[in-house]
CSV table of C-alpha atoms and ligand atoms in Angstrom, one decimal:
chain,number,residue,atom,x,y,z
A,189,MET,CA,-189.1,-116.0,-57.4
A,190,ILE,CA,-190.1,-119.1,-58.3
A,191,TYR,CA,-188.0,-122.6,-58.0
A,192,LEU,CA,-188.5,-125.4,-60.4
A,193,VAL,CA,-187.2,-128.9,-59.6
A,194,GLU,CA,-187.1,-130.8,-62.7
A,195,ASP,CA,-184.6,-133.2,-64.1
A,196,GLU,CA,-185.2,-133.4,-67.6
A,197,ASP,CA,-183.1,-130.6,-69.1
A,198,ASN,CA,-185.5,-129.6,-72.1
A,199,ILE,CA,-188.7,-129.2,-69.9
A,200,ARG,CA,-186.5,-127.8,-67.3
A,201,GLU,CA,-185.1,-125.0,-69.6
A,202,LEU,CA,-188.8,-124.5,-71.1
A,203,LEU,CA,-190.6,-123.7,-68.2
A,204,VAL,CA,-188.0,-121.2,-66.7
A,205,TYR,CA,-187.9,-119.5,-70.0
A,206,THR,CA,-191.4,-119.3,-69.7
A,207,LEU,CA,-192.0,-118.3,-66.6
A,208,GLN,CA,-189.1,-115.5,-67.2
A,209,ASN,CA,-191.0,-114.2,-70.3
A,210,SER,CA,-194.2,-114.0,-68.0
A,211,GLY,CA,-192.2,-111.5,-65.9
A,212,PHE,CA,-191.2,-113.9,-63.0
A,213,ASP,CA,-187.9,-114.6,-61.8
A,214,ALA,CA,-187.6,-118.3,-62.1
A,215,ALA,CA,-184.5,-120.3,-61.2
A,216,GLY,CA,-184.4,-124.3,-62.1
A,217,PHE,CA,-182.4,-127.1,-60.6
A,218,SER,CA,-182.1,-130.9,-61.7
A,219,CYS,CA,-182.0,-132.2,-58.3
A,220,GLY,CA,-183.1,-131.9,-54.9
A,221,ALA,CA,-179.6,-131.1,-53.5
A,222,ASP,CA,-178.8,-127.6,-55.7
A,223,PHE,CA,-182.5,-127.1,-54.9
A,224,TRP,CA,-181.6,-127.1,-51.1
A,225,ARG,CA,-178.5,-125.2,-51.8
A,226,GLU,CA,-180.2,-122.5,-53.1
A,227,MET,CA,-183.1,-122.7,-50.6
A,228,ALA,CA,-180.5,-122.0,-48.0
A,229,ASN,CA,-179.7,-118.6,-49.6
A,230,ARG,CA,-183.0,-117.5,-50.5
A,231,ALA,CA,-186.6,-118.6,-50.3
A,232,PRO,CA,-188.7,-118.5,-53.1
A,233,HIS,CA,-192.5,-118.0,-53.6
A,234,LEU,CA,-193.5,-120.7,-55.1
A,235,VAL,CA,-192.0,-124.1,-55.8
A,236,LEU,CA,-192.7,-126.1,-58.8
A,237,LEU,CA,-191.8,-129.9,-58.0
A,238,ASP,CA,-191.4,-133.0,-60.4
A,239,ILE,CA,-192.0,-136.3,-58.6
A,240,MET,CA,-189.6,-138.6,-60.1
A,241,LEU,CA,-186.2,-137.2,-59.7
A,242,PRO,CA,-182.5,-138.8,-59.5
A,243,GLY,CA,-181.8,-138.9,-55.6
A,244,GLU,CA,-184.4,-137.5,-53.0
A,245,ASP,CA,-187.6,-137.4,-55.3
A,246,GLY,CA,-190.5,-134.8,-55.5
A,247,LEU,CA,-192.6,-136.1,-52.7
A,248,ALA,CA,-189.7,-136.0,-50.1
A,249,ILE,CA,-189.0,-132.9,-51.0
A,250,LEU,CA,-192.5,-131.4,-50.4
A,251,LYS,CA,-192.5,-133.2,-47.2
A,252,LYS,CA,-189.6,-131.9,-45.8
A,253,LEU,CA,-191.0,-128.7,-46.9
A,254,ARG,CA,-194.3,-128.9,-45.1
A,255,GLY,CA,-192.2,-130.2,-42.2
A,256,ASN,CA,-190.3,-127.1,-41.8
A,257,PRO,CA,-192.4,-123.9,-40.1
A,258,ALA,CA,-190.5,-121.8,-42.6
A,259,THR,CA,-191.6,-123.4,-45.4
A,260,ALA,CA,-194.6,-125.0,-44.2
A,261,ARG,CA,-197.0,-122.5,-46.2
A,262,LEU,CA,-195.1,-122.5,-49.3
A,263,PRO,CA,-197.1,-122.8,-52.0
A,264,VAL,CA,-196.1,-125.6,-54.0
A,265,MET,CA,-197.2,-127.2,-57.1
A,266,MET,CA,-196.5,-131.2,-58.2
A,267,LEU,CA,-195.6,-132.1,-61.8
A,268,THR,CA,-196.7,-135.8,-62.1
A,269,ALA,CA,-197.2,-138.0,-65.2
A,270,LYS,CA,-200.5,-138.4,-66.3
A,271,GLY,CA,-202.4,-141.6,-65.1
A,272,ALA,CA,-201.3,-143.9,-62.0
A,273,GLU,CA,-198.7,-141.9,-60.5
A,274,TYR,CA,-201.4,-138.6,-60.5
A,275,ASP,CA,-203.9,-140.8,-59.3
A,276,ARG,CA,-201.5,-142.1,-56.6
A,277,VAL,CA,-200.3,-138.3,-55.6
A,278,LEU,CA,-204.0,-137.0,-55.4
A,279,GLY,CA,-204.9,-140.0,-53.3
A,280,LEU,CA,-201.6,-139.4,-51.1
A,281,ASP,CA,-202.6,-135.7,-50.2
A,282,MET,CA,-199.5,-135.1,-49.4
A,283,GLY,CA,-200.6,-131.3,-49.2
A,284,ALA,CA,-199.4,-129.7,-52.3
A,285,ASP,CA,-201.2,-126.6,-53.1
A,286,ASP,CA,-201.8,-127.6,-56.7
A,287,TYR,CA,-201.3,-130.7,-59.2
A,288,MET,CA,-200.3,-130.5,-62.6
A,289,PRO,CA,-200.4,-133.5,-65.1
A,290,LYS,CA,-197.8,-134.1,-67.6
A,291,PRO,CA,-197.9,-132.8,-70.6
A,292,PHE,CA,-199.2,-129.5,-69.8
A,293,GLY,CA,-199.6,-126.4,-71.9
A,294,MET,CA,-197.2,-123.8,-71.2
A,295,MET,CA,-200.1,-121.0,-70.9
A,296,GLU,CA,-202.2,-123.2,-68.4
A,297,LEU,CA,-199.3,-123.7,-65.9
A,298,VAL,CA,-198.6,-119.8,-65.9
A,299,ALA,CA,-202.2,-119.5,-65.4
A,300,ARG,CA,-202.4,-121.9,-62.4
A,301,VAL,CA,-199.1,-120.4,-60.8
A,302,LYS,CA,-200.4,-116.7,-61.0
A,303,SER,CA,-203.7,-118.4,-59.3
A,304,LEU,CA,-201.4,-119.6,-56.6
A,305,LEU,CA,-199.3,-116.7,-56.1
A,306,ARG,CA,-202.8,-114.7,-55.9
A,307,ARG,CA,-203.9,-117.6,-53.2
A,308,ALA,CA,-201.0,-117.2,-51.1
A,309,GLU,CA,-200.9,-113.6,-50.9
A,310,THR,CA,-204.6,-113.3,-49.7
A,311,GLY,CA,-203.5,-115.7,-46.8
A,312,ALA,CA,-202.2,-114.1,-43.6
A,313,MET,CA,-198.9,-114.8,-43.9
A,314,PRO,CA,-197.3,-112.3,-41.5
A,315,ASP,CA,-194.2,-110.8,-43.4
A,316,GLU,CA,-194.6,-107.2,-42.9
A,317,TYR,CA,-191.6,-104.9,-41.8
A,318,ARG,CA,-192.1,-101.2,-40.3
A,319,ILE,CA,-188.9,-98.8,-39.6
A,320,GLY,CA,-190.4,-95.7,-38.7
A,321,GLU,CA,-192.4,-94.2,-41.4
A,322,LEU,CA,-191.2,-97.0,-43.6
A,323,PHE,CA,-193.7,-99.9,-44.0
A,324,VAL,CA,-193.6,-103.0,-46.6
A,325,SER,CA,-195.4,-106.1,-46.8
A,326,VAL,CA,-194.1,-108.7,-49.0
A,327,PRO,CA,-197.0,-110.7,-49.6
A,328,ARG,CA,-199.2,-107.7,-51.0
A,329,HIS,CA,-195.6,-106.6,-52.6
A,330,THR,CA,-196.5,-103.0,-51.2
A,331,VAL,CA,-194.2,-100.1,-49.6
A,332,SER,CA,-195.1,-97.3,-47.9
A,333,ALA,CA,-192.5,-94.6,-47.4
A,334,CYS,CA,-193.4,-91.3,-45.4
A,335,GLY,CA,-197.2,-91.2,-46.1
A,336,VAL,CA,-196.4,-92.4,-49.9
A,337,GLU,CA,-197.1,-94.9,-51.8
A,338,ALA,CA,-193.3,-96.4,-53.8
A,339,ARG,CA,-193.6,-98.0,-56.9
A,340,LEU,CA,-190.3,-100.6,-57.1
A,341,THR,CA,-189.1,-102.7,-59.5
A,342,LEU,CA,-188.8,-106.6,-58.4
A,343,LYS,CA,-184.9,-106.0,-57.6
A,344,GLU,CA,-185.6,-102.7,-55.8
A,345,PHE,CA,-188.2,-104.3,-53.6
A,346,GLU,CA,-186.4,-107.6,-52.7
A,347,LEU,CA,-183.5,-105.1,-52.2
A,348,LEU,CA,-185.6,-103.1,-49.7
A,349,VAL,CA,-187.1,-106.3,-47.9
A,350,PHE,CA,-183.6,-107.8,-47.2
A,351,LEU,CA,-182.3,-104.7,-46.2
A,352,MET,CA,-185.3,-104.5,-43.5
A,353,ARG,CA,-185.3,-108.3,-42.5
A,354,ASN,CA,-181.9,-107.5,-41.6
A,355,ALA,CA,-182.7,-104.2,-40.2
A,356,GLY,CA,-179.8,-102.2,-37.9
A,357,ILE,CA,-176.9,-104.9,-39.3
A,358,VAL,CA,-174.4,-104.0,-41.9
A,359,LEU,CA,-174.6,-105.7,-45.1
A,360,THR,CA,-171.4,-106.0,-47.6
A,361,ARG,CA,-172.1,-105.3,-51.0
A,362,ASP,CA,-171.1,-108.9,-51.7
A,363,ARG,CA,-173.2,-110.0,-49.5
A,364,ILE,CA,-176.6,-108.2,-50.8
A,365,LEU,CA,-175.3,-108.9,-54.4
A,366,THR,CA,-175.2,-113.0,-53.4
A,367,ALA,CA,-178.8,-112.7,-52.0
A,368,ILE,CA,-180.3,-110.5,-54.1
A,369,TRP,CA,-178.7,-111.5,-57.7
A,370,GLY,CA,-177.5,-114.9,-56.9
A,371,TYR,CA,-174.2,-116.7,-56.7
A,372,ASP,CA,-173.9,-116.9,-60.6
A,373,PHE,CA,-174.7,-113.3,-61.2
A,374,ASP,CA,-171.5,-111.9,-63.4
A,375,GLY,CA,-172.4,-108.6,-62.4
A,376,GLU,CA,-170.1,-106.3,-60.1
A,377,THR,CA,-171.3,-104.6,-57.0
A,378,ARG,CA,-171.4,-101.4,-58.3
A,379,THR,CA,-174.7,-102.8,-59.4
A,380,VAL,CA,-175.8,-102.8,-55.3
A,381,ASP,CA,-174.8,-99.2,-55.4
A,382,VAL,CA,-177.1,-98.2,-58.5
A,383,HIS,CA,-179.6,-100.3,-57.2
A,384,ILE,CA,-179.3,-98.1,-53.3
A,385,ARG,CA,-179.2,-95.0,-55.4
A,386,THR,CA,-182.8,-95.5,-57.3
A,387,LEU,CA,-184.4,-97.1,-54.4
A,388,ARG,CA,-183.3,-94.1,-52.1
A,389,SER,CA,-184.9,-91.4,-54.4
A,390,LYS,CA,-188.0,-93.7,-54.8
A,391,LEU,CA,-188.6,-93.8,-51.0
A,392,GLY,CA,-188.6,-89.9,-51.2
A,393,ALA,CA,-188.1,-88.5,-47.5
A,394,CYS,CA,-187.5,-92.1,-46.0
A,395,GLY,CA,-184.4,-92.7,-48.9
A,396,ASP,CA,-182.2,-91.4,-46.2
A,397,MET,CA,-183.1,-94.2,-43.7
A,398,ILE,CA,-180.8,-96.2,-45.8
A,399,LEU,CA,-177.4,-95.5,-44.6
A,400,THR,CA,-173.9,-96.2,-46.2
A,401,VAL,CA,-171.3,-97.2,-44.2
A,402,ARG,CA,-168.1,-96.2,-45.7
A,403,GLY,CA,-165.8,-98.9,-47.1
A,404,VAL,CA,-168.5,-101.7,-46.0
A,405,GLY,CA,-171.7,-101.5,-47.5
A,406,TYR,CA,-175.5,-100.4,-46.3
A,407,LYS,CA,-177.9,-100.8,-43.4
A,408,ILE,CA,-181.1,-99.8,-42.7
A,409,GLY,CA,-182.1,-98.6,-39.1
A,410,GLY,CA,-180.4,-98.5,-35.9
A,411,GLU,CA,-177.5,-95.6,-35.2
A,412,ALA,CA,-175.7,-94.2,-38.5
B,111,CA,CA1,-188.5,-136.5,-63.9
């Protein structure tokens, strides 16, 4: 998931569209307030930040991200106007991972996003979960289930990670739907059931570790 904060509607929409077309989940926000609201709900893998924004500007957002241990190492790319602003921002060295001077080509942006994500993967971000014979590495995007590598779609992967992060806790369908598909997703909780079913089958013998709690939802690990 990639978050983009950009107040110019046409640039934001084009960027989100381009990223989605390149196979990424992407969400755009026109101001810091909207961005932080979604950050509280779900953290992305990468953030693209415009600098000049109404209200809190991109540099203030970056500073906050870097100041919080949970997001201190989150890859951030600043989108800056060419010229004086670009020079000033580079000079400040606020700790962004990359800077992209506007105007830029979409393919160049996608290439840089991919390279940043790769770089983030090879850094030692301890975001791995193990329950019995089920092992998930978020940075490597791999799942080993009872000795077999499971090939999951992005949504199935996010669903599994969400369950594992909350191991032993019963998660309602609504909570799962909100966490994985977002508030504005207009599907139904049945979507969760369908994904749980395919996830279980892809996990093979480890699929039984995802427990159905009748009338409530699902959980992984802990007592049945
Ligand atoms: Ca702007």
